[in-house]
Every structure is written in structure tokens, then in C-alpha cells.
Amino acid sequence: MNFERLTAVGVAVLGTVFLVAALAAGGAAGTDVTLTVSVVDQDGDPVGDVEVIATWETEDDETRTATGTTASNGKVFLDAPENATVELDVDDDTYIRNRPLTVEEASESAVDLGVVRSGTATVSVVDTEDRPQADARVRVREGGRTVDSGRTDESGAFTSDRLERGTYELRVVKPGFNETIQEINVTGEANASVEIERGTVSLDVRVLDDHFDPPTAIETGTIRVESSVYDAEVTITEGTVSLNVPVNVDYTAEVVKDGYGAGSQMISVGESDVNANVTAQRTPTLSVTPANERVLVGETTRVTVRNAYDEPVEGVTVEVDGTEVGETDDSGELAVSIDEAGEREVVATDGDVTSEPAAITGVDEGGDANETDDANETNGSDGTGDSGETDDGSPGFGVVAAVAALLGAVAVGVRRGRGPD
């Protein structure tokens, strides 16, 4: 046997060893154990012909089940992963469990699964005037947990079909009514009548504008409060609203005020007085204010963009006659050049909101004299027309006019100094 063949045989043998080891490890990880489940009734007697369901979670968070039916001796064999947490339950018309039996760290073992004969409970719900109440929520509870629940039908009735026989707590509630609690003893077919009473509590609401930090009161306007059993719109007084509302209801509340956006908030009301805050903000807007309404062609003027709260807005796009010319700085301002005569339309937009247009008139230097003089007066760097300069510091017609006037005054003085010839 040559060296190459020996090498190949060695690799094959090693591969087989690794494969066997891997299969062995995998088999160990996936080992099943058999649970011997004995179903017995409340007297300890075996119960045959009952379907038993085993449920567990895999390492991948998937739910797996195994089922089987008991023999006449009440036993059934179910396989489950070793060391898994397994829940055992029954599915039967005669016998029932209110909750599954949990088996921790499953192993080859025998498990007794107790069952009892099922009973029924029919609950009739009425108000204080003995009128049936539909859509009331009924919860059947045992040991601090709910074993069944539902809502009453049009006749005010709810039936729990499959319960272990025993004593239960009934909790009944309906929007607008106080919760009522009473007991019911289920021995077969049990019936109970439950009376519920209407109730109200105080709801005090503070109305706030949370644009500010901390939020400030919205002093005027109204609050609309709505639910399936209540609807009202109440005037805001000094930033607050007080109402008397039905109990056990979820309400939606919203601020109704000019200039504010509509946005509802949920307020849950139980059987105690409630204090709540309802917030709103102004409807987003942008406005453009030019420093000068008339600008010489070729010169610039600054525009300021403000939001609905009259605050300067940074990073807003400014357009002149539909053409983007730049974005506002941290003071909400941008220098805009006017390159043509006539009225120019300036708008600001942030992508969601666009301002109303502002007009700036471009005035040609060679245009009408009065028009030019008016333009000169409005083109001072501070917007007052006193400096005779445009916003960028370039001399305008105001300087020219002043020089001309000075020269004229000097000429008059010279003539007067000379006297008559």
C-alpha cells in the first residue's frame, strides 16, 4: 500500500469518527423521554377514553405538541424532549382542568393528571331597574386568575360552558357602570343574577401647549371629550376643564382651538377621580418677511422666515419665483438678490409646509424717477432708508442724491458771495 493510499484511508477513517461523534452529540441533544400519564378523577379513579395533550417550547421558540388517548386503566404514553418544561391538559366533553399541569425538566417518569367533571355557569346581568344589560364583560375567576371570560348577549346573559365544579368569583363590569363582584358555586348547571349600578367620577383636565419646555397653559378654546357612552365639548377656563363623566370608560380628548392642530389623546377612567393633561401644538406654518419691499435690481435684501410661534426657523428653503436661492441661517434669515425689475414672489418651504408668498418689487435704476426715489428710501441696510446703502453695503441712489444736493448748495453759496456784478 503506497503512501497516498494510506493517507486517503486515514482521512476516511477520521471523517467517519467525526461523523459518528457528531451524530452521537446530536442524538443526545434531541433525546426524547416517555411520560406515563395517568388520568384520574376527583375520587382518584382512572378515567379512560380521554384525550391528553402535551405542549412544550423548542429552543427556537416553536410550540410542539404530542397527543394520546387514555386506555381503560387511565394511562397514556407521551414522548417529549428530555429536560423540557411540558404542560399537560385534557380535551374532553365530560372531564376538564381549569389550568394545565406543568412538568418541569421532563424525564422518564409517571405523572398523575387529575380531572373533574365539568359544569356550566350562566350569568344574567341587569341594572338597578332590572333591565338586561348587553355587552357587559363577565370574568370567572379562581385563585386570583381568570379561567373564563366573555360578554353578555342581547338578553344580558353569558354562559361559561366548561368549568371545574367548585366556587368561583364573578366580576362584572360595563362602561358607565361600577364593577360588581359576587360568588357562584358550580355543581352542575349553575345560574347567577348580577346587578350593576351606574356611576360617575370627576375628570379634571389641564390643557397644555407642549411646544414649550415646560409646557404652557392654553388659556382659551374648548376640549372635546368622547366615548361610546359620553360626548361633550367644554370651554377651557384658565387652562383647565372639569367634567363629571361615567365610570370605567376610555375617552378620547382633543383641543379645539383656531390655529391648533387636531390630535386626540386617550384618557382611561376607572372608579376614582382622574386628573389628566391634554396637549396640543399650533398648526405648523411658515411666514416670510422681507426687510425691504422695493429693491434696486442687482442689489440684495434679507428675508426672515418664522414659524407658527413667530420663532425664526433655521434650514428652511427659500425660493424666488419658483427657483431655490438658499436656506435660512440660525437666525432664520437669508440674503436674497433681486436680479429683475418687477414684482418677485418669495416663498419658504421645509418640505411639509409652504409659506404664503411675500412680494418684493425689483426697481430698475433707469426707471421712473419717483419710483426710483421711493426705492432709494427703502434700501437702507437697516430697512429705514437713512444710510443710502443696500443690504450688502453697496452705495445706492441715496448717496448720489446727497452729493448732488451738497454740490448745489455750494454753487448757490458761491453766487451769493460774489454779489451783483
Short mmCIF file of C-alpha atoms in Angstrom, two decimals:
data_model
loop_
_atom_site.label_atom_id
_atom_site.label_comp_id
_atom_site.label_asym_id
_atom_site.label_seq_id
_atom_site.Cartn_x
_atom_site.Cartn_y
_atom_site.Cartn_z
CA MET A 1 0.00 0.00 0.00
CA ASN A 2 1.58 3.24 -1.10
CA PHE A 3 1.74 6.48 0.92
CA GLU A 4 -1.10 8.22 -0.97
CA ARG A 5 -3.48 5.33 -0.34
CA LEU A 6 -2.58 5.23 3.34
CA THR A 7 -3.32 8.96 3.57
CA ALA A 8 -6.71 8.56 1.89
CA VAL A 9 -7.67 5.69 4.18
CA GLY A 10 -6.63 7.72 7.21
CA VAL A 11 -8.74 10.71 6.15
CA ALA A 12 -11.75 8.46 5.57
CA VAL A 13 -11.39 6.85 8.99
CA LEU A 14 -11.08 10.23 10.70
CA GLY A 15 -14.12 11.52 8.81
CA THR A 16 -16.14 8.52 9.94
CA VAL A 17 -15.08 9.07 13.56
CA PHE A 18 -16.10 12.73 13.43
CA LEU A 19 -19.44 11.85 11.80
CA VAL A 20 -20.25 9.25 14.43
CA ALA A 21 -19.31 11.72 17.18
CA ALA A 22 -21.47 14.42 15.64
CA LEU A 23 -24.44 12.08 15.27
CA ALA A 24 -23.99 10.93 18.84
CA ALA A 25 -23.90 14.50 20.09
CA GLY A 26 -26.93 15.43 18.01
CA GLY A 27 -28.80 12.40 19.22
CA ALA A 28 -28.03 13.28 22.82
CA ALA A 29 -29.23 16.87 22.33
CA GLY A 30 -32.51 15.64 20.80
CA THR A 31 -33.20 12.73 23.20
CA ASP A 32 -36.88 12.12 23.96
CA VAL A 33 -38.26 10.68 27.19
CA THR A 34 -41.58 8.96 27.75
CA LEU A 35 -44.08 10.36 30.24
CA THR A 36 -46.50 7.77 31.62
CA VAL A 37 -49.60 9.87 32.27
CA SER A 38 -52.37 8.51 34.47
CA VAL A 39 -55.67 10.44 34.28
CA VAL A 40 -57.73 10.21 37.47
CA ASP A 41 -60.96 11.86 38.64
CA GLN A 42 -61.63 13.69 41.90
CA ASP A 43 -62.09 10.34 43.68
CA GLY A 44 -58.75 9.03 42.41
CA ASP A 45 -60.37 6.60 39.94
CA PRO A 46 -58.80 6.09 36.48
CA VAL A 47 -60.57 7.75 33.55
CA GLY A 48 -60.37 6.11 30.14
CA ASP A 49 -61.01 7.43 26.64
CA VAL A 50 -59.76 10.96 27.49
CA GLU A 51 -57.50 12.83 25.06
CA VAL A 52 -54.35 14.16 26.74
CA ILE A 53 -52.28 16.95 25.15
CA ALA A 54 -48.61 17.61 25.95
CA THR A 55 -47.20 21.03 24.92
CA TRP A 56 -43.63 22.40 25.08
CA GLU A 57 -41.43 25.10 23.55
CA THR A 58 -38.36 24.27 21.47
CA GLU A 59 -35.04 26.12 21.64
CA ASP A 60 -36.21 28.03 18.52
CA ASP A 61 -39.31 29.24 20.43
CA GLU A 62 -41.59 26.99 18.42
CA THR A 63 -44.55 25.27 20.10
CA ARG A 64 -44.67 21.49 19.74
CA THR A 65 -47.38 19.06 20.92
CA ALA A 66 -47.94 15.36 21.43
CA THR A 67 -51.38 13.81 21.96
CA GLY A 68 -52.78 10.47 23.03
CA THR A 69 -55.96 8.88 24.40
CA THR A 70 -56.06 7.08 27.74
CA ALA A 71 -56.73 3.35 27.86
CA SER A 72 -59.34 1.84 30.18
CA ASN A 73 -56.78 1.99 33.01
CA GLY A 74 -56.48 5.75 32.53
CA LYS A 75 -52.90 5.60 31.22
CA VAL A 76 -51.33 7.08 28.09
CA PHE A 77 -47.68 7.31 26.96
CA LEU A 78 -46.41 10.62 25.55
CA ASP A 79 -42.90 11.41 24.27
CA ALA A 80 -41.34 14.81 24.94
CA PRO A 81 -37.78 16.24 24.89
CA GLU A 82 -35.67 15.40 27.90
CA ASN A 83 -35.46 18.24 30.48
CA ALA A 84 -38.15 20.27 28.67
CA THR A 85 -40.94 22.08 30.53
CA VAL A 86 -44.10 20.26 29.48
CA GLU A 87 -47.72 21.29 30.08
CA LEU A 88 -50.35 18.52 30.26
CA ASP A 89 -54.05 19.17 29.62
CA VAL A 90 -57.17 17.25 28.54
CA ASP A 91 -59.71 17.78 25.78
CA ASP A 92 -62.95 16.06 26.75
CA ASP A 93 -66.69 16.73 26.86
CA THR A 94 -67.15 15.31 30.37
CA TYR A 95 -63.90 15.99 32.22
CA ILE A 96 -61.89 19.18 32.43
CA ARG A 97 -59.00 21.03 34.07
CA ASN A 98 -59.15 24.78 34.65
CA ARG A 99 -55.39 25.02 34.05
CA PRO A 100 -52.71 22.70 32.62
CA LEU A 101 -50.39 20.63 34.82
CA THR A 102 -46.74 21.73 34.41
CA VAL A 103 -43.97 19.12 34.42
CA GLU A 104 -40.53 20.67 34.97
CA GLU A 105 -37.40 19.05 33.46
CA ALA A 106 -39.21 16.13 31.84
CA SER A 107 -37.69 12.68 32.36
CA GLU A 108 -38.76 9.03 32.17
CA SER A 109 -41.44 9.23 34.85
CA ALA A 110 -45.05 8.60 35.84
CA VAL A 111 -47.39 11.59 36.18
CA ASP A 112 -50.87 11.75 37.73
CA LEU A 113 -53.16 14.16 35.89
CA GLY A 114 -56.26 14.99 37.91
CA VAL A 115 -59.53 15.92 36.19
CA VAL A 116 -63.07 16.70 37.38
CA ARG A 117 -66.46 16.59 35.78
CA SER A 118 -67.26 19.87 34.04
CA GLY A 119 -70.04 22.21 34.99
CA THR A 120 -71.64 25.32 33.46
CA ALA A 121 -72.34 28.77 34.84
CA THR A 122 -74.92 31.12 33.31
CA VAL A 123 -74.71 34.76 34.45
CA SER A 124 -77.58 37.21 33.86
CA VAL A 125 -76.66 40.89 34.17
CA VAL A 126 -79.28 43.58 34.95
CA ASP A 127 -79.24 47.21 36.08
CA THR A 128 -80.86 48.62 39.21
CA GLU A 129 -84.18 48.81 37.38
CA ASP A 130 -83.94 45.10 36.45
CA ARG A 131 -83.28 45.82 32.77
CA PRO A 132 -80.98 43.30 30.99
CA GLN A 133 -77.58 44.76 30.12
CA ALA A 134 -75.97 43.60 26.90
CA ASP A 135 -72.20 43.84 26.25
CA ALA A 136 -71.25 43.66 29.92
CA ARG A 137 -67.91 41.93 30.49
CA VAL A 138 -68.04 38.85 32.74
CA ARG A 139 -64.88 37.26 34.20
CA VAL A 140 -64.97 33.92 36.02
CA ARG A 141 -62.01 33.78 38.43
CA GLU A 142 -60.46 31.17 40.68
CA GLY A 143 -57.42 31.56 42.91
CA GLY A 144 -56.70 35.07 41.64
CA ARG A 145 -56.71 34.13 37.94
CA THR A 146 -59.36 34.30 35.22
CA VAL A 147 -60.43 30.86 33.98
CA ASP A 148 -63.08 32.11 31.55
CA SER A 149 -64.46 35.43 30.32
CA GLY A 150 -66.85 36.89 27.78
CA ARG A 151 -69.58 39.46 27.18
CA THR A 152 -73.30 39.28 27.72
CA ASP A 153 -75.61 38.88 24.71
CA GLU A 154 -78.65 40.99 23.83
CA SER A 155 -80.63 39.32 26.63
CA GLY A 156 -77.93 40.21 29.16
CA ALA A 157 -76.71 36.59 29.57
CA PHE A 158 -73.27 34.95 29.47
CA THR A 159 -72.62 31.21 29.79
CA SER A 160 -69.34 29.56 30.71
CA ASP A 161 -69.75 26.05 29.33
CA ARG A 162 -66.84 24.11 30.81
CA LEU A 163 -65.66 24.75 34.36
CA GLU A 164 -64.36 22.54 37.11
CA ARG A 165 -67.03 22.14 39.73
CA GLY A 166 -66.40 24.44 42.66
CA THR A 167 -66.75 28.04 43.90
CA TYR A 168 -65.79 30.96 41.67
CA GLU A 169 -65.67 34.74 41.83
CA LEU A 170 -67.69 36.64 39.24
CA ARG A 171 -66.51 40.11 38.20
CA VAL A 172 -68.98 42.04 36.04
CA VAL A 173 -68.41 45.49 34.57
CA LYS A 174 -69.77 47.63 31.76
CA PRO A 175 -68.82 51.16 30.57
CA GLY A 176 -70.77 53.64 32.68
CA PHE A 177 -71.38 51.09 35.50
CA ASN A 178 -69.44 50.25 38.66
CA GLU A 179 -67.82 46.80 38.77
CA THR A 180 -69.79 44.22 40.78
CA ILE A 181 -68.20 41.17 42.43
CA GLN A 182 -70.05 38.12 43.75
CA GLU A 183 -69.58 34.37 44.14
CA ILE A 184 -71.11 31.44 42.27
CA ASN A 185 -70.99 27.76 43.25
CA VAL A 186 -70.76 25.46 40.22
CA THR A 187 -72.04 21.94 40.97
CA GLY A 188 -73.50 21.17 37.58
CA GLU A 189 -75.56 23.81 35.82
CA ALA A 190 -75.27 26.96 37.93
CA ASN A 191 -77.12 30.25 37.44
CA ALA A 192 -76.48 33.68 38.91
CA SER A 193 -78.06 37.11 38.52
CA VAL A 194 -75.74 40.09 38.91
CA GLU A 195 -76.99 43.67 39.36
CA ILE A 196 -74.76 46.53 38.22
CA GLU A 197 -75.16 50.23 39.10
CA ARG A 198 -74.32 53.35 37.12
CA GLY A 199 -71.57 55.60 38.45
CA THR A 200 -69.73 58.84 37.68
CA VAL A 201 -66.43 60.45 38.74
CA SER A 202 -64.72 63.81 38.27
CA LEU A 203 -62.34 64.30 35.36
CA ASP A 204 -60.10 67.38 35.66
CA VAL A 205 -58.03 68.22 32.59
CA ARG A 206 -55.12 70.64 32.24
CA VAL A 207 -54.79 71.90 28.67
CA LEU A 208 -51.16 72.49 27.66
CA ASP A 209 -49.10 73.55 24.66
CA ASP A 210 -46.13 71.16 24.77
CA HIS A 211 -44.18 73.06 22.12
CA PHE A 212 -42.62 74.79 25.12
CA ASP A 213 -40.44 73.26 27.83
CA PRO A 214 -42.02 73.22 30.30
CA PRO A 215 -45.43 73.18 28.57
CA THR A 216 -47.56 76.29 28.95
CA ALA A 217 -51.29 76.54 29.51
CA ILE A 218 -53.67 77.01 26.59
CA GLU A 219 -55.96 79.56 28.20
CA THR A 220 -58.88 79.60 25.74
CA GLY A 221 -60.72 77.31 23.36
CA THR A 222 -62.61 74.11 24.15
CA ILE A 223 -61.96 70.43 24.91
CA ARG A 224 -63.98 67.73 23.14
CA VAL A 225 -64.35 64.52 25.19
CA GLU A 226 -65.91 61.48 23.55
CA SER A 227 -66.59 57.79 24.25
CA SER A 228 -69.18 55.13 23.46
CA VAL A 229 -71.38 56.42 26.30
CA TYR A 230 -70.49 60.12 26.59
CA ASP A 231 -69.87 63.10 24.30
CA ALA A 232 -69.27 66.71 25.35
CA GLU A 233 -67.41 69.85 24.31
CA VAL A 234 -66.43 72.06 27.26
CA THR A 235 -64.97 75.59 27.34
CA ILE A 236 -61.41 75.93 28.66
CA THR A 237 -61.19 78.25 31.66
CA GLU A 238 -57.70 79.46 32.59
CA GLY A 239 -56.16 76.38 31.03
CA THR A 240 -58.35 73.79 32.78
CA VAL A 241 -61.59 71.86 32.23
CA SER A 242 -63.65 69.95 34.81
CA LEU A 243 -66.23 67.32 33.88
CA ASN A 244 -68.37 64.67 35.58
CA VAL A 245 -68.10 61.51 33.46
CA PRO A 246 -69.33 57.87 33.56
CA VAL A 247 -67.01 55.33 35.20
CA ASN A 248 -65.00 52.51 33.60
CA VAL A 249 -64.71 54.18 30.21
CA ASP A 250 -61.85 55.00 27.82
CA TYR A 251 -62.25 58.54 26.49
CA THR A 252 -60.65 60.44 23.61
CA ALA A 253 -59.94 64.10 24.28
CA GLU A 254 -58.76 66.79 21.88
CA VAL A 255 -58.18 70.55 21.94
CA VAL A 256 -60.48 72.57 19.69
CA LYS A 257 -58.94 75.99 19.05
CA ASP A 258 -58.23 78.13 15.98
CA GLY A 259 -54.63 77.79 14.90
CA TYR A 260 -54.13 74.45 16.68
CA GLY A 261 -53.93 71.04 15.06
CA ALA A 262 -56.44 68.33 15.96
CA GLY A 263 -54.81 65.41 17.76
CA SER A 264 -56.76 63.12 20.10
CA GLN A 265 -55.40 61.56 23.30
CA MET A 266 -56.72 58.62 25.33
CA ILE A 267 -57.81 59.02 28.95
CA SER A 268 -58.80 55.88 30.88
CA VAL A 269 -61.28 56.48 33.69
CA GLY A 270 -61.94 53.85 36.34
CA GLU A 271 -63.95 54.34 39.51
CA SER A 272 -61.82 57.11 41.07
CA ASP A 273 -61.47 60.81 40.23
CA VAL A 274 -58.95 61.45 37.48
CA ASN A 275 -56.50 64.29 36.79
CA ALA A 276 -55.10 64.31 33.27
CA ASN A 277 -53.13 66.50 30.87
CA VAL A 278 -54.20 67.07 27.27
CA THR A 279 -51.59 68.64 25.00
CA ALA A 280 -51.68 70.30 21.60
CA GLN A 281 -49.47 72.41 19.34
CA ARG A 282 -50.14 75.09 16.81
CA THR A 283 -50.77 74.02 13.24
CA PRO A 284 -47.36 74.22 11.51
CA THR A 285 -46.98 77.35 9.37
CA LEU A 286 -44.19 79.42 7.82
CA SER A 287 -44.19 83.14 7.10
CA VAL A 288 -41.73 85.22 5.05
CA THR A 289 -40.97 88.82 5.97
CA PRO A 290 -38.66 90.83 3.66
CA ALA A 291 -36.57 93.65 5.14
CA ASN A 292 -37.43 95.77 2.06
CA GLU A 293 -40.44 95.61 -0.18
CA ARG A 294 -38.69 97.55 -3.03
CA VAL A 295 -35.11 96.78 -4.03
CA LEU A 296 -32.88 98.11 -6.80
CA VAL A 297 -32.20 95.48 -9.45
CA GLY A 298 -28.88 93.80 -8.76
CA GLU A 299 -28.99 94.54 -5.03
CA THR A 300 -29.94 92.21 -2.12
CA THR A 301 -32.30 92.32 0.81
CA ARG A 302 -32.71 89.98 3.73
CA VAL A 303 -35.81 87.90 4.35
CA THR A 304 -36.74 86.35 7.70
CA VAL A 305 -38.71 83.09 7.98
CA ARG A 306 -40.74 82.42 11.13
CA ASN A 307 -42.90 79.52 12.33
CA ALA A 308 -46.40 79.47 13.86
CA TYR A 309 -44.92 80.63 17.18
CA ASP A 310 -43.22 83.64 15.50
CA GLU A 311 -39.83 82.00 16.05
CA PRO A 312 -37.04 82.26 13.42
CA VAL A 313 -36.57 78.95 11.59
CA GLU A 314 -33.18 77.64 10.50
CA GLY A 315 -32.60 75.48 7.43
CA VAL A 316 -35.74 76.45 5.53
CA THR A 317 -35.52 76.61 1.74
CA VAL A 318 -36.31 79.99 0.18
CA GLU A 319 -37.48 80.29 -3.42
CA VAL A 320 -37.82 83.35 -5.65
CA ASP A 321 -40.33 82.92 -8.47
CA GLY A 322 -40.10 79.13 -8.01
CA THR A 323 -36.29 78.96 -8.08
CA GLU A 324 -34.42 77.90 -4.95
CA VAL A 325 -31.99 80.60 -3.80
CA GLY A 326 -30.73 79.18 -0.48
CA GLU A 327 -31.56 78.18 3.11
CA THR A 328 -32.08 80.33 6.18
CA ASP A 329 -29.31 80.64 8.78
CA ASP A 330 -29.63 80.10 12.54
CA SER A 331 -31.39 83.47 12.78
CA GLY A 332 -33.97 82.40 10.22
CA GLU A 333 -32.56 84.84 7.67
CA LEU A 334 -31.26 84.71 4.10
CA ALA A 335 -29.88 87.43 1.78
CA VAL A 336 -31.94 87.40 -1.42
CA SER A 337 -30.68 89.01 -4.62
CA ILE A 338 -33.19 90.78 -6.84
CA ASP A 339 -32.00 90.39 -10.43
CA GLU A 340 -35.01 91.60 -12.41
CA ALA A 341 -37.36 94.54 -12.34
CA GLY A 342 -40.98 93.96 -11.36
CA GLU A 343 -42.69 92.06 -8.60
CA ARG A 344 -40.86 88.95 -7.36
CA GLU A 345 -42.67 86.23 -5.38
CA VAL A 346 -40.77 84.81 -2.39
CA VAL A 347 -41.85 81.66 -0.54
CA ALA A 348 -40.30 79.42 2.13
CA THR A 349 -40.74 75.65 2.42
CA ASP A 350 -39.45 72.87 4.68
CA GLY A 351 -40.85 70.06 2.56
CA ASP A 352 -44.07 69.68 4.57
CA VAL A 353 -45.17 73.31 4.93
CA THR A 354 -45.00 76.15 2.41
CA SER A 355 -45.49 79.78 3.34
CA GLU A 356 -47.81 82.26 1.74
CA PRO A 357 -45.88 84.25 -0.89
CA ALA A 358 -44.29 87.58 0.01
CA ALA A 359 -43.78 90.22 -2.69
CA ILE A 360 -40.56 92.15 -3.33
CA THR A 361 -40.55 94.68 -6.19
CA GLY A 362 -37.37 95.00 -8.22
CA VAL A 363 -36.81 98.61 -9.34
CA ASP A 364 -34.67 99.34 -12.41
CA GLU A 365 -32.13 102.14 -11.91
CA GLY A 366 -33.21 103.71 -15.17
CA GLY A 367 -36.89 103.61 -14.34
CA ASP A 368 -39.32 106.31 -13.26
CA ALA A 369 -37.66 108.92 -11.01
CA ASN A 370 -40.33 108.87 -8.31
CA GLU A 371 -40.30 105.13 -8.32
CA THR A 372 -36.51 105.20 -8.07
CA ASP A 373 -36.57 107.70 -5.22
CA ASP A 374 -39.03 105.50 -3.36
CA ALA A 375 -36.77 102.53 -3.88
CA ASN A 376 -33.80 104.51 -2.59
CA GLU A 377 -35.66 105.37 0.59
CA THR A 378 -36.42 101.71 1.34
CA ASN A 379 -33.00 100.30 0.53
CA GLY A 380 -31.02 101.30 3.64
CA SER A 381 -29.13 98.48 5.29
CA ASP A 382 -31.33 98.78 8.37
CA GLY A 383 -34.52 98.99 6.35
CA THR A 384 -35.07 102.66 7.22
CA GLY A 385 -33.53 104.23 4.12
CA ASP A 386 -31.28 106.51 6.22
CA SER A 387 -27.92 105.02 5.25
CA GLY A 388 -28.20 105.33 1.48
CA GLU A 389 -26.77 101.79 1.21
CA THR A 390 -28.27 98.46 0.19
CA ASP A 391 -28.20 95.47 2.47
CA ASP A 392 -24.80 94.36 1.21
CA GLY A 393 -23.24 97.79 1.94
CA SER A 394 -23.10 98.96 -1.71
CA PRO A 395 -23.84 102.66 -2.21
CA GLY A 396 -27.30 103.34 -3.60
CA PHE A 397 -29.10 106.35 -5.08
CA GLY A 398 -29.36 107.94 -1.61
CA VAL A 399 -25.62 108.74 -1.65
CA VAL A 400 -25.78 110.14 -5.20
CA ALA A 401 -28.73 112.37 -4.30
CA ALA A 402 -26.96 113.66 -1.19
CA VAL A 403 -23.81 114.53 -3.11
CA ALA A 404 -25.83 116.31 -5.79
CA ALA A 405 -27.67 118.35 -3.16
CA LEU A 406 -24.41 119.31 -1.49
CA LEU A 407 -22.87 120.47 -4.75
CA GLY A 408 -25.97 122.53 -5.49
CA ALA A 409 -25.79 124.25 -2.12
CA VAL A 410 -22.13 125.08 -2.64
CA ALA A 411 -22.87 126.64 -6.03
CA VAL A 412 -25.60 128.84 -4.56
CA GLY A 413 -23.27 129.97 -1.82
CA VAL A 414 -20.60 130.91 -4.29
CA ARG A 415 -23.01 133.01 -6.32
CA ARG A 416 -24.24 134.77 -3.21
CA GLY A 417 -20.66 135.52 -2.10
CA ARG A 418 -19.84 137.16 -5.38
CA GLY A 419 -22.64 139.73 -5.14
CA PRO A 420 -24.11 141.62 -8.06
CA ASP A 421 -21.78 142.35 -10.95
#
